[in-house]
PDB file of C-alpha atoms in Angstrom:
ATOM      1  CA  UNK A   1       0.000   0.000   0.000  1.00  0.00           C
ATOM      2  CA  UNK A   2       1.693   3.214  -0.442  1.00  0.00           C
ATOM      3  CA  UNK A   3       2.006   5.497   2.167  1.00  0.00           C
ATOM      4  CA  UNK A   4       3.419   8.811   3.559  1.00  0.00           C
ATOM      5  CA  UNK A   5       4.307   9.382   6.841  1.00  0.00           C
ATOM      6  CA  UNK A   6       6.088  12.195   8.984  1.00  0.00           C
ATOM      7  CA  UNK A   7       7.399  12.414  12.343  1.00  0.00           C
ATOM      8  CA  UNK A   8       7.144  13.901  14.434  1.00  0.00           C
ATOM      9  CA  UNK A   9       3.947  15.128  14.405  1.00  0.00           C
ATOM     10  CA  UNK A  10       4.272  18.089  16.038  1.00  0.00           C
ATOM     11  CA  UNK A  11       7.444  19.931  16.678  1.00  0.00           C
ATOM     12  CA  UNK A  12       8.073  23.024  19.299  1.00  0.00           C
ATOM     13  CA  UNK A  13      11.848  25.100  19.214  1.00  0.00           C
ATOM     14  CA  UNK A  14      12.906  28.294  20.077  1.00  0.00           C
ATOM     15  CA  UNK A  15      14.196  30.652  17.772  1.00  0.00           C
ATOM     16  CA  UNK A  16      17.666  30.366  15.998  1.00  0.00           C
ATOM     17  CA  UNK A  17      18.071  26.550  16.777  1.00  0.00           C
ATOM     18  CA  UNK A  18      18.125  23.455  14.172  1.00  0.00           C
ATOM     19  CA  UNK A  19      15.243  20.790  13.568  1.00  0.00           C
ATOM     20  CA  UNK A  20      14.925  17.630  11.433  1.00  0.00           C
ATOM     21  CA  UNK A  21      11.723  16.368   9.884  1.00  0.00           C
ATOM     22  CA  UNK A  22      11.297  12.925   9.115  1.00  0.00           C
ATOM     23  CA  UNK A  23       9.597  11.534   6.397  1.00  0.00           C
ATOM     24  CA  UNK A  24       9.180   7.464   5.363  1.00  0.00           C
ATOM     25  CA  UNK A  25       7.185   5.963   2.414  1.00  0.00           C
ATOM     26  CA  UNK A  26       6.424   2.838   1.071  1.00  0.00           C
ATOM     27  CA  UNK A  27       4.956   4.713  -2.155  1.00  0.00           C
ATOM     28  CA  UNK A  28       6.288   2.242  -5.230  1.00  0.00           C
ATOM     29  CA  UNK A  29       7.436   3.018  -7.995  1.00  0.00           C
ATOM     30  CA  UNK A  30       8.815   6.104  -7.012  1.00  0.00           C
ATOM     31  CA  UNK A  31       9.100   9.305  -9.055  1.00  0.00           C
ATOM     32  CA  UNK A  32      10.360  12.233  -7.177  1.00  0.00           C
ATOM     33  CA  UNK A  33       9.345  13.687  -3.387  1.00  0.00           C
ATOM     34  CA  UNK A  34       8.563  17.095  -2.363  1.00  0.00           C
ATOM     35  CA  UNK A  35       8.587  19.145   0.560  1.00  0.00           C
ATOM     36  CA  UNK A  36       6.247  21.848   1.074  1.00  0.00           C
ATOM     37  CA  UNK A  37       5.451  24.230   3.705  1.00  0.00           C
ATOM     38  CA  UNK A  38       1.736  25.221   4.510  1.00  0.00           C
ATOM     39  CA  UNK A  39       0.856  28.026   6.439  1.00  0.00           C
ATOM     40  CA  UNK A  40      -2.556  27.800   8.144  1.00  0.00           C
ATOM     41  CA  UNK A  41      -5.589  28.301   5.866  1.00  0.00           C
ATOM     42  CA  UNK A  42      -3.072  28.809   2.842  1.00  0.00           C
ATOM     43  CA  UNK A  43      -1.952  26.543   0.314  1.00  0.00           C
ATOM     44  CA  UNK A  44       1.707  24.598  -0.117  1.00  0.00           C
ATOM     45  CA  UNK A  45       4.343  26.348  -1.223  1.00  0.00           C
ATOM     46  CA  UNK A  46       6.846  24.043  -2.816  1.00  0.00           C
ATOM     47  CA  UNK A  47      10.474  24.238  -1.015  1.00  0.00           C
ATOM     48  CA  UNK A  48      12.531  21.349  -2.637  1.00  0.00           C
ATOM     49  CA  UNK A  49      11.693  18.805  -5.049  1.00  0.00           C
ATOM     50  CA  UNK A  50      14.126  15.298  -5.204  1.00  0.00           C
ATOM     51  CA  UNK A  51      14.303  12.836  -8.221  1.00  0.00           C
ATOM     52  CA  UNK A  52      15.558   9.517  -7.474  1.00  0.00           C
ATOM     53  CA  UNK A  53      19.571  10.139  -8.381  1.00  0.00           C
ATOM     54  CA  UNK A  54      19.506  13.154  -5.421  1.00  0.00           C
ATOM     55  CA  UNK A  55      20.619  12.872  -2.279  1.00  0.00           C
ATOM     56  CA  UNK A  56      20.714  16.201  -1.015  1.00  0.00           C
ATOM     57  CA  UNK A  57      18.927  19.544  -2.219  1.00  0.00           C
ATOM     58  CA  UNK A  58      19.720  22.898  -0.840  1.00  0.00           C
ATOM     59  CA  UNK A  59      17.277  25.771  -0.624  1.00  0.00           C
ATOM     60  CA  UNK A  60      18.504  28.888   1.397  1.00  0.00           C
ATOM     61  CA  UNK A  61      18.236  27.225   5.230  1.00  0.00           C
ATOM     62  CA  UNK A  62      15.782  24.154   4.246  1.00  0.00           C
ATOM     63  CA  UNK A  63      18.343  20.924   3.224  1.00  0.00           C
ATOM     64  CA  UNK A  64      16.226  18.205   2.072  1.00  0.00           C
ATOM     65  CA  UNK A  65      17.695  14.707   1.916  1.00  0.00           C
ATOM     66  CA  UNK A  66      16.708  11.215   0.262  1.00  0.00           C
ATOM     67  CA  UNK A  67      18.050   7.938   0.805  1.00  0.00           C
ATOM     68  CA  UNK A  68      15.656   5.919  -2.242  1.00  0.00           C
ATOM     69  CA  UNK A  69      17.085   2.483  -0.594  1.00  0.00           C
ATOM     70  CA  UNK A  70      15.152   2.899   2.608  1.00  0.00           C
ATOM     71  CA  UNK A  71      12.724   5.152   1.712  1.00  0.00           C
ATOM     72  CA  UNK A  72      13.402   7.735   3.892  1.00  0.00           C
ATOM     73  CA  UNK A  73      13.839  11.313   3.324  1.00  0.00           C
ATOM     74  CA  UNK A  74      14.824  14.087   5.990  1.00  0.00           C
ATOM     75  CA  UNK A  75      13.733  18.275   5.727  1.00  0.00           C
ATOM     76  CA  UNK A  76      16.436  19.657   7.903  1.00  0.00           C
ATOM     77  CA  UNK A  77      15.260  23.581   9.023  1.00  0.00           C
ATOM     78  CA  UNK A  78      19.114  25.587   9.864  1.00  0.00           C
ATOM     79  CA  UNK A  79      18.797  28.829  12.091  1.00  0.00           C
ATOM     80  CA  UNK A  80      14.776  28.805  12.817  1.00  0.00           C
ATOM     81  CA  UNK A  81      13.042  31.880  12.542  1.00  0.00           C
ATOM     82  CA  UNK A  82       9.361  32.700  13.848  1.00  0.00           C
ATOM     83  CA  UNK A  83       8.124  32.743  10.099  1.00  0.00           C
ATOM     84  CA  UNK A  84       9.297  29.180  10.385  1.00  0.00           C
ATOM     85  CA  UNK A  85       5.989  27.774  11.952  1.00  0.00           C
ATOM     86  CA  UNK A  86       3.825  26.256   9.741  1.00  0.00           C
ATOM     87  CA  UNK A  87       3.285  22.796   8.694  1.00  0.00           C
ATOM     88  CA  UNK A  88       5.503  20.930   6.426  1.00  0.00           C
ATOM     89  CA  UNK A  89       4.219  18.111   4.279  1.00  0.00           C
ATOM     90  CA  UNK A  90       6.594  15.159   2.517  1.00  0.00           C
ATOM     91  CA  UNK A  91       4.871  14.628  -1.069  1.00  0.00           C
ATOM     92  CA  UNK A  92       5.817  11.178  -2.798  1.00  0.00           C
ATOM     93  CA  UNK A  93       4.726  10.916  -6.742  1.00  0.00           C
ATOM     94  CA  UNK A  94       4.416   8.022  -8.186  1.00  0.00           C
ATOM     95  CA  UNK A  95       3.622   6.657 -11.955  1.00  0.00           C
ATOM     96  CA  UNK A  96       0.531   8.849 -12.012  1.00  0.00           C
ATOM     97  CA  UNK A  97      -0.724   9.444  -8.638  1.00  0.00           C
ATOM     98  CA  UNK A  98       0.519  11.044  -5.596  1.00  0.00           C
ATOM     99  CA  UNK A  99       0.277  10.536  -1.712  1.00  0.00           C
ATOM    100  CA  UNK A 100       0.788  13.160   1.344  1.00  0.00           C
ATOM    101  CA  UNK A 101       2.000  12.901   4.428  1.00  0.00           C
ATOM    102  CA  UNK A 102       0.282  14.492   7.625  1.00  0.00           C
ATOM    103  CA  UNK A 103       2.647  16.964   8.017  1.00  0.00           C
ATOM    104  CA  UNK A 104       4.476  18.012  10.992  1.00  0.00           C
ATOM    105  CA  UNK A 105       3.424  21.442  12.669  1.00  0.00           C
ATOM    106  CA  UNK A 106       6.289  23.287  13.366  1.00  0.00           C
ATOM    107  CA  UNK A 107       6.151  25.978  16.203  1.00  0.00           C
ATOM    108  CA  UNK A 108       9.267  28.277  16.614  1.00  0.00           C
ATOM    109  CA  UNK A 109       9.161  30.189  19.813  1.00  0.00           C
ATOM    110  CA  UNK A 110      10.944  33.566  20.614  1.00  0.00           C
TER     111      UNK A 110
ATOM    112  CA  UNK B   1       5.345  36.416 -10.199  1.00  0.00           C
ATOM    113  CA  UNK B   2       2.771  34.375 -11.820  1.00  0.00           C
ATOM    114  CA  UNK B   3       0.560  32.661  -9.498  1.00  0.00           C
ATOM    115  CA  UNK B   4      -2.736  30.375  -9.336  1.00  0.00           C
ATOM    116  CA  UNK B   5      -5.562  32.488  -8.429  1.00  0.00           C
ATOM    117  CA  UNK B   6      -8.706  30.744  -7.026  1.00  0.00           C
ATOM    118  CA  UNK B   7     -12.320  32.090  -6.466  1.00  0.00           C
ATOM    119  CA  UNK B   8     -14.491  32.337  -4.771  1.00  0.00           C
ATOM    120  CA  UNK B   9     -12.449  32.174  -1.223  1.00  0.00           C
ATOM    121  CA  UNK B  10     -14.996  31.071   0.588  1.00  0.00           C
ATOM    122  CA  UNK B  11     -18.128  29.432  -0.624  1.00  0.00           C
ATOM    123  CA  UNK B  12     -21.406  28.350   1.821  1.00  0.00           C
ATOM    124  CA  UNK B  13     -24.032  26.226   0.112  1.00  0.00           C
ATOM    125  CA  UNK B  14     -26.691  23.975   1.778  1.00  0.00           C
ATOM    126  CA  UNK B  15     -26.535  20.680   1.276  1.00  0.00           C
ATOM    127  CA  UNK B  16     -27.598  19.119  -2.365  1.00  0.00           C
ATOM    128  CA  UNK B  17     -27.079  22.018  -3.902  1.00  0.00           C
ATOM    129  CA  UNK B  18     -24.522  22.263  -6.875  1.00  0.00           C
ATOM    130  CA  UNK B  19     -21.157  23.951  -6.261  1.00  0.00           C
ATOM    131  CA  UNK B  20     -18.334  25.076  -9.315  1.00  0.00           C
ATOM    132  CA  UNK B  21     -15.405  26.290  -7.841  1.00  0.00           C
ATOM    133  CA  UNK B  22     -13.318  28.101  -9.878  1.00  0.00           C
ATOM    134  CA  UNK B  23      -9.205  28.407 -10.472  1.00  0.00           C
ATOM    135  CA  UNK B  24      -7.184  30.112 -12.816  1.00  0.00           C
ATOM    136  CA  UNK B  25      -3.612  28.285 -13.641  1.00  0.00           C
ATOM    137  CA  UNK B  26      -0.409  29.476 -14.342  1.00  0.00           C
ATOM    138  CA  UNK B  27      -1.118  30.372 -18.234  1.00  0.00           C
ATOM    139  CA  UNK B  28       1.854  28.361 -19.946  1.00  0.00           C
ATOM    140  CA  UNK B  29       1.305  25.386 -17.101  1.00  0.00           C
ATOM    141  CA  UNK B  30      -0.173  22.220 -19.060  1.00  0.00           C
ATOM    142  CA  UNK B  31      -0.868  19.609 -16.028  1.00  0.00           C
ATOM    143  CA  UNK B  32      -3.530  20.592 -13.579  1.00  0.00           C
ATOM    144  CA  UNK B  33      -4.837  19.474 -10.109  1.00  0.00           C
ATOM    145  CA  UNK B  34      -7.475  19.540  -7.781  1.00  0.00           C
ATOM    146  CA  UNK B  35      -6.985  18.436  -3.864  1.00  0.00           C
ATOM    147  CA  UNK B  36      -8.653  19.141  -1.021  1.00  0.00           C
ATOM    148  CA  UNK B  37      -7.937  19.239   2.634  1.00  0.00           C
ATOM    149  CA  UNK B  38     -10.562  18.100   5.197  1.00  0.00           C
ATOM    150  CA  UNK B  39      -9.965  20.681   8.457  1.00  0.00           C
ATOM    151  CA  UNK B  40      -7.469  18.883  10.397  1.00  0.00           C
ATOM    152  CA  UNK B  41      -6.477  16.568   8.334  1.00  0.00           C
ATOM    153  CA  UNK B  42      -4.189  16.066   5.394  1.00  0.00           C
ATOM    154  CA  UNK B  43      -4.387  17.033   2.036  1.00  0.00           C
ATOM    155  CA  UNK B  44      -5.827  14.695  -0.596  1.00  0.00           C
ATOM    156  CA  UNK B  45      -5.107  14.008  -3.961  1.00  0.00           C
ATOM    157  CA  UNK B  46      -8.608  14.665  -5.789  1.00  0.00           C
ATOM    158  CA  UNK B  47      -7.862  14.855  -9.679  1.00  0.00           C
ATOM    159  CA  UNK B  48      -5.597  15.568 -12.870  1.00  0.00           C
ATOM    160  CA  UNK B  49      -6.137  16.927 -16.036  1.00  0.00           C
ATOM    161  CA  UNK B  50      -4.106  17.215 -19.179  1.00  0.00           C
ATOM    162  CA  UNK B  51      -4.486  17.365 -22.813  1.00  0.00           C
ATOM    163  CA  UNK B  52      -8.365  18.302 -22.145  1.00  0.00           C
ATOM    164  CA  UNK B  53      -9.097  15.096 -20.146  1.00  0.00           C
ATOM    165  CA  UNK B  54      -8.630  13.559 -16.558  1.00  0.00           C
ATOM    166  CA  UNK B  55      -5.290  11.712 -16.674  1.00  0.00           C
ATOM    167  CA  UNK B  56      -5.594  10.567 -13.199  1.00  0.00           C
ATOM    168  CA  UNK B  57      -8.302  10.342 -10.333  1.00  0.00           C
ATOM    169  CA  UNK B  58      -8.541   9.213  -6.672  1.00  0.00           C
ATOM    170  CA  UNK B  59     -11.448   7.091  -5.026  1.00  0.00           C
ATOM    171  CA  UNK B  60     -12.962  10.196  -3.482  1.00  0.00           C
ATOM    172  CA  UNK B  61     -13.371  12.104  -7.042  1.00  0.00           C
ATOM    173  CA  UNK B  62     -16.667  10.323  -7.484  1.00  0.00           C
ATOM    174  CA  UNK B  63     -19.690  10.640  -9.771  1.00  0.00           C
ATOM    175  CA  UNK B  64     -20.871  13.939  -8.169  1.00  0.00           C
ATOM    176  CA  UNK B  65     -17.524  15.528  -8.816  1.00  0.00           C
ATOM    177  CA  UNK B  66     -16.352  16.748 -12.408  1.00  0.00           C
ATOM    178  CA  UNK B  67     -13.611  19.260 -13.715  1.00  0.00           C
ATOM    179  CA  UNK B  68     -13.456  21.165 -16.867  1.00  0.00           C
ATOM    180  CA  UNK B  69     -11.567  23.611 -19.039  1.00  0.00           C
ATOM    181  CA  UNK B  70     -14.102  25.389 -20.290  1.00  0.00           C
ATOM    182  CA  UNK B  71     -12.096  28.497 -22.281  1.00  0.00           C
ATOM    183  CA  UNK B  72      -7.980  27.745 -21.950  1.00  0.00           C
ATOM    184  CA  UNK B  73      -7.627  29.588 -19.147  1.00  0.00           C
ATOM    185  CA  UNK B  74     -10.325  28.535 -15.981  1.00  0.00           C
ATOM    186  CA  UNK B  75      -9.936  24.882 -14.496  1.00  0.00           C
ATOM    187  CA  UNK B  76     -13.332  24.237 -12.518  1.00  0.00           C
ATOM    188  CA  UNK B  77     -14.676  21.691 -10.110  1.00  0.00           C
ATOM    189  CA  UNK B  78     -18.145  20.742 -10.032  1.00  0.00           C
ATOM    190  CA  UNK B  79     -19.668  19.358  -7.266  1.00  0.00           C
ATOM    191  CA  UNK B  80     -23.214  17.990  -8.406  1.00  0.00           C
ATOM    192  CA  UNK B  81     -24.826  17.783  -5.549  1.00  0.00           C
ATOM    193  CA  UNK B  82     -22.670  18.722  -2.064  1.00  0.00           C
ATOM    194  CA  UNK B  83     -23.250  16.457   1.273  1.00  0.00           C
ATOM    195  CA  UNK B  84     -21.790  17.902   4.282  1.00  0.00           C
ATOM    196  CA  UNK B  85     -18.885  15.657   4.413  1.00  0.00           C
ATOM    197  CA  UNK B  86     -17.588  17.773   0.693  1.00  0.00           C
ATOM    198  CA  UNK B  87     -16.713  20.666   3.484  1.00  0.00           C
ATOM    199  CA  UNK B  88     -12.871  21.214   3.149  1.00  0.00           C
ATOM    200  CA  UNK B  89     -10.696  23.878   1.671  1.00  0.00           C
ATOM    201  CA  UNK B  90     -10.253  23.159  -1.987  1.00  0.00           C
ATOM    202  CA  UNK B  91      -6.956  23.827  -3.524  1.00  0.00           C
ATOM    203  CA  UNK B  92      -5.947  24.050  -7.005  1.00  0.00           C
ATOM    204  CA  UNK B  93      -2.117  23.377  -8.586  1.00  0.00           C
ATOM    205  CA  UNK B  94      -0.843  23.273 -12.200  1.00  0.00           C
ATOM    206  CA  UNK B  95       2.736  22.609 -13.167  1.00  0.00           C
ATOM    207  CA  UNK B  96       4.421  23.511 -16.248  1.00  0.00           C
ATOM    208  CA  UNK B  97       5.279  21.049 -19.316  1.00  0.00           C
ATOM    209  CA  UNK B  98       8.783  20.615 -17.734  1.00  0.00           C
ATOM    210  CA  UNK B  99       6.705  18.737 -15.027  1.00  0.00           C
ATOM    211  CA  UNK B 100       8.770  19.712 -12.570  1.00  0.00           C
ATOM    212  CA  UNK B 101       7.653  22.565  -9.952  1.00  0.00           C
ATOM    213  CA  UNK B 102       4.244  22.483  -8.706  1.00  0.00           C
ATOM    214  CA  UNK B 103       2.315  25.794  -8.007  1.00  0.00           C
ATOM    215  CA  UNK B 104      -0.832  25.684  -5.543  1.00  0.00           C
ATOM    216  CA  UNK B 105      -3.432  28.098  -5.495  1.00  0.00           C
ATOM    217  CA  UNK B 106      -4.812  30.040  -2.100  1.00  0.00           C
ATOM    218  CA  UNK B 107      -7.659  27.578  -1.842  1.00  0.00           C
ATOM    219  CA  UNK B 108     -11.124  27.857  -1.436  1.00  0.00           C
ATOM    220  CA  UNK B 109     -12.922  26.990   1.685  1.00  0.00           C
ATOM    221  CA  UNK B 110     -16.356  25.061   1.187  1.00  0.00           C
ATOM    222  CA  UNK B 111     -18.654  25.129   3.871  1.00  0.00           C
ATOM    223  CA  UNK B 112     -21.944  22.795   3.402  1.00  0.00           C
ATOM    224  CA  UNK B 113     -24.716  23.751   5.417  1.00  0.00           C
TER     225      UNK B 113
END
Protein backbone atom coordinates (compact mmCIF):
# COMPACT_ATOMS: atom_id res chain seq x y z
CA UNK A 1 0.00 0.00 0.00
CA UNK A 2 1.69 3.21 -0.44
CA UNK A 3 2.01 5.50 2.17
CA UNK A 4 3.42 8.81 3.56
CA UNK A 5 4.31 9.38 6.84
CA UNK A 6 6.09 12.19 8.98
CA UNK A 7 7.40 12.41 12.34
CA UNK A 8 7.14 13.90 14.43
CA UNK A 9 3.95 15.13 14.41
CA UNK A 10 4.27 18.09 16.04
CA UNK A 11 7.44 19.93 16.68
CA UNK A 12 8.07 23.02 19.30
CA UNK A 13 11.85 25.10 19.21
CA UNK A 14 12.91 28.29 20.08
CA UNK A 15 14.20 30.65 17.77
CA UNK A 16 17.67 30.37 16.00
CA UNK A 17 18.07 26.55 16.78
CA UNK A 18 18.13 23.46 14.17
CA UNK A 19 15.24 20.79 13.57
CA UNK A 20 14.92 17.63 11.43
CA UNK A 21 11.72 16.37 9.88
CA UNK A 22 11.30 12.93 9.12
CA UNK A 23 9.60 11.53 6.40
CA UNK A 24 9.18 7.46 5.36
CA UNK A 25 7.18 5.96 2.41
CA UNK A 26 6.42 2.84 1.07
CA UNK A 27 4.96 4.71 -2.15
CA UNK A 28 6.29 2.24 -5.23
CA UNK A 29 7.44 3.02 -8.00
CA UNK A 30 8.81 6.10 -7.01
CA UNK A 31 9.10 9.30 -9.05
CA UNK A 32 10.36 12.23 -7.18
CA UNK A 33 9.34 13.69 -3.39
CA UNK A 34 8.56 17.10 -2.36
CA UNK A 35 8.59 19.15 0.56
CA UNK A 36 6.25 21.85 1.07
CA UNK A 37 5.45 24.23 3.71
CA UNK A 38 1.74 25.22 4.51
CA UNK A 39 0.86 28.03 6.44
CA UNK A 40 -2.56 27.80 8.14
CA UNK A 41 -5.59 28.30 5.87
CA UNK A 42 -3.07 28.81 2.84
CA UNK A 43 -1.95 26.54 0.31
CA UNK A 44 1.71 24.60 -0.12
CA UNK A 45 4.34 26.35 -1.22
CA UNK A 46 6.85 24.04 -2.82
CA UNK A 47 10.47 24.24 -1.01
CA UNK A 48 12.53 21.35 -2.64
CA UNK A 49 11.69 18.80 -5.05
CA UNK A 50 14.13 15.30 -5.20
CA UNK A 51 14.30 12.84 -8.22
CA UNK A 52 15.56 9.52 -7.47
CA UNK A 53 19.57 10.14 -8.38
CA UNK A 54 19.51 13.15 -5.42
CA UNK A 55 20.62 12.87 -2.28
CA UNK A 56 20.71 16.20 -1.01
CA UNK A 57 18.93 19.54 -2.22
CA UNK A 58 19.72 22.90 -0.84
CA UNK A 59 17.28 25.77 -0.62
CA UNK A 60 18.50 28.89 1.40
CA UNK A 61 18.24 27.23 5.23
CA UNK A 62 15.78 24.15 4.25
CA UNK A 63 18.34 20.92 3.22
CA UNK A 64 16.23 18.20 2.07
CA UNK A 65 17.70 14.71 1.92
CA UNK A 66 16.71 11.22 0.26
CA UNK A 67 18.05 7.94 0.80
CA UNK A 68 15.66 5.92 -2.24
CA UNK A 69 17.08 2.48 -0.59
CA UNK A 70 15.15 2.90 2.61
CA UNK A 71 12.72 5.15 1.71
CA UNK A 72 13.40 7.74 3.89
CA UNK A 73 13.84 11.31 3.32
CA UNK A 74 14.82 14.09 5.99
CA UNK A 75 13.73 18.28 5.73
CA UNK A 76 16.44 19.66 7.90
CA UNK A 77 15.26 23.58 9.02
CA UNK A 78 19.11 25.59 9.86
CA UNK A 79 18.80 28.83 12.09
CA UNK A 80 14.78 28.80 12.82
CA UNK A 81 13.04 31.88 12.54
CA UNK A 82 9.36 32.70 13.85
CA UNK A 83 8.12 32.74 10.10
CA UNK A 84 9.30 29.18 10.38
CA UNK A 85 5.99 27.77 11.95
CA UNK A 86 3.83 26.26 9.74
CA UNK A 87 3.28 22.80 8.69
CA UNK A 88 5.50 20.93 6.43
CA UNK A 89 4.22 18.11 4.28
CA UNK A 90 6.59 15.16 2.52
CA UNK A 91 4.87 14.63 -1.07
CA UNK A 92 5.82 11.18 -2.80
CA UNK A 93 4.73 10.92 -6.74
CA UNK A 94 4.42 8.02 -8.19
CA UNK A 95 3.62 6.66 -11.96
CA UNK A 96 0.53 8.85 -12.01
CA UNK A 97 -0.72 9.44 -8.64
CA UNK A 98 0.52 11.04 -5.60
CA UNK A 99 0.28 10.54 -1.71
CA UNK A 100 0.79 13.16 1.34
CA UNK A 101 2.00 12.90 4.43
CA UNK A 102 0.28 14.49 7.63
CA UNK A 103 2.65 16.96 8.02
CA UNK A 104 4.48 18.01 10.99
CA UNK A 105 3.42 21.44 12.67
CA UNK A 106 6.29 23.29 13.37
CA UNK A 107 6.15 25.98 16.20
CA UNK A 108 9.27 28.28 16.61
CA UNK A 109 9.16 30.19 19.81
CA UNK A 110 10.94 33.57 20.61
CA UNK B 1 5.35 36.42 -10.20
CA UNK B 2 2.77 34.37 -11.82
CA UNK B 3 0.56 32.66 -9.50
CA UNK B 4 -2.74 30.37 -9.34
CA UNK B 5 -5.56 32.49 -8.43
CA UNK B 6 -8.71 30.74 -7.03
CA UNK B 7 -12.32 32.09 -6.47
CA UNK B 8 -14.49 32.34 -4.77
CA UNK B 9 -12.45 32.17 -1.22
CA UNK B 10 -15.00 31.07 0.59
CA UNK B 11 -18.13 29.43 -0.62
CA UNK B 12 -21.41 28.35 1.82
CA UNK B 13 -24.03 26.23 0.11
CA UNK B 14 -26.69 23.97 1.78
CA UNK B 15 -26.53 20.68 1.28
CA UNK B 16 -27.60 19.12 -2.36
CA UNK B 17 -27.08 22.02 -3.90
CA UNK B 18 -24.52 22.26 -6.88
CA UNK B 19 -21.16 23.95 -6.26
CA UNK B 20 -18.33 25.08 -9.31
CA UNK B 21 -15.41 26.29 -7.84
CA UNK B 22 -13.32 28.10 -9.88
CA UNK B 23 -9.20 28.41 -10.47
CA UNK B 24 -7.18 30.11 -12.82
CA UNK B 25 -3.61 28.29 -13.64
CA UNK B 26 -0.41 29.48 -14.34
CA UNK B 27 -1.12 30.37 -18.23
CA UNK B 28 1.85 28.36 -19.95
CA UNK B 29 1.31 25.39 -17.10
CA UNK B 30 -0.17 22.22 -19.06
CA UNK B 31 -0.87 19.61 -16.03
CA UNK B 32 -3.53 20.59 -13.58
CA UNK B 33 -4.84 19.47 -10.11
CA UNK B 34 -7.47 19.54 -7.78
CA UNK B 35 -6.99 18.44 -3.86
CA UNK B 36 -8.65 19.14 -1.02
CA UNK B 37 -7.94 19.24 2.63
CA UNK B 38 -10.56 18.10 5.20
CA UNK B 39 -9.97 20.68 8.46
CA UNK B 40 -7.47 18.88 10.40
CA UNK B 41 -6.48 16.57 8.33
CA UNK B 42 -4.19 16.07 5.39
CA UNK B 43 -4.39 17.03 2.04
CA UNK B 44 -5.83 14.69 -0.60
CA UNK B 45 -5.11 14.01 -3.96
CA UNK B 46 -8.61 14.66 -5.79
CA UNK B 47 -7.86 14.86 -9.68
CA UNK B 48 -5.60 15.57 -12.87
CA UNK B 49 -6.14 16.93 -16.04
CA UNK B 50 -4.11 17.22 -19.18
CA UNK B 51 -4.49 17.36 -22.81
CA UNK B 52 -8.37 18.30 -22.14
CA UNK B 53 -9.10 15.10 -20.15
CA UNK B 54 -8.63 13.56 -16.56
CA UNK B 55 -5.29 11.71 -16.67
CA UNK B 56 -5.59 10.57 -13.20
CA UNK B 57 -8.30 10.34 -10.33
CA UNK B 58 -8.54 9.21 -6.67
CA UNK B 59 -11.45 7.09 -5.03
CA UNK B 60 -12.96 10.20 -3.48
CA UNK B 61 -13.37 12.10 -7.04
CA UNK B 62 -16.67 10.32 -7.48
CA UNK B 63 -19.69 10.64 -9.77
CA UNK B 64 -20.87 13.94 -8.17
CA UNK B 65 -17.52 15.53 -8.82
CA UNK B 66 -16.35 16.75 -12.41
CA UNK B 67 -13.61 19.26 -13.71
CA UNK B 68 -13.46 21.17 -16.87
CA UNK B 69 -11.57 23.61 -19.04
CA UNK B 70 -14.10 25.39 -20.29
CA UNK B 71 -12.10 28.50 -22.28
CA UNK B 72 -7.98 27.75 -21.95
CA UNK B 73 -7.63 29.59 -19.15
CA UNK B 74 -10.33 28.54 -15.98
CA UNK B 75 -9.94 24.88 -14.50
CA UNK B 76 -13.33 24.24 -12.52
CA UNK B 77 -14.68 21.69 -10.11
CA UNK B 78 -18.14 20.74 -10.03
CA UNK B 79 -19.67 19.36 -7.27
CA UNK B 80 -23.21 17.99 -8.41
CA UNK B 81 -24.83 17.78 -5.55
CA UNK B 82 -22.67 18.72 -2.06
CA UNK B 83 -23.25 16.46 1.27
CA UNK B 84 -21.79 17.90 4.28
CA UNK B 85 -18.88 15.66 4.41
CA UNK B 86 -17.59 17.77 0.69
CA UNK B 87 -16.71 20.67 3.48
CA UNK B 88 -12.87 21.21 3.15
CA UNK B 89 -10.70 23.88 1.67
CA UNK B 90 -10.25 23.16 -1.99
CA UNK B 91 -6.96 23.83 -3.52
CA UNK B 92 -5.95 24.05 -7.01
CA UNK B 93 -2.12 23.38 -8.59
CA UNK B 94 -0.84 23.27 -12.20
CA UNK B 95 2.74 22.61 -13.17
CA UNK B 96 4.42 23.51 -16.25
CA UNK B 97 5.28 21.05 -19.32
CA UNK B 98 8.78 20.62 -17.73
CA UNK B 99 6.71 18.74 -15.03
CA UNK B 100 8.77 19.71 -12.57
CA UNK B 101 7.65 22.56 -9.95
CA UNK B 102 4.24 22.48 -8.71
CA UNK B 103 2.31 25.79 -8.01
CA UNK B 104 -0.83 25.68 -5.54
CA UNK B 105 -3.43 28.10 -5.50
CA UNK B 106 -4.81 30.04 -2.10
CA UNK B 107 -7.66 27.58 -1.84
CA UNK B 108 -11.12 27.86 -1.44
CA UNK B 109 -12.92 26.99 1.68
CA UNK B 110 -16.36 25.06 1.19
CA UNK B 111 -18.65 25.13 3.87
CA UNK B 112 -21.94 22.80 3.40
CA UNK B 113 -24.72 23.75 5.42
Amino acid sequence: KNQVEQSPQSLIILEGKNCTLQCNYTVSPFSNLRWYKQDTGRGPVSLTIMTFSENTKSNGRYTATLDADTKQSSLHITASQLSDSASYICVVRYVNDMRFGAGTRLTVKP
Amino acid sequence: EPEVTQTPSHQVTQMGQEVILRCVPISNHLYFYWYRQILGQKVEFLVSFYNNEISEKSEIFDDQFSVERPDGSNFTLKIRSTKLEDSAMYFCASISGTGVEQYFGPGTRLTVT
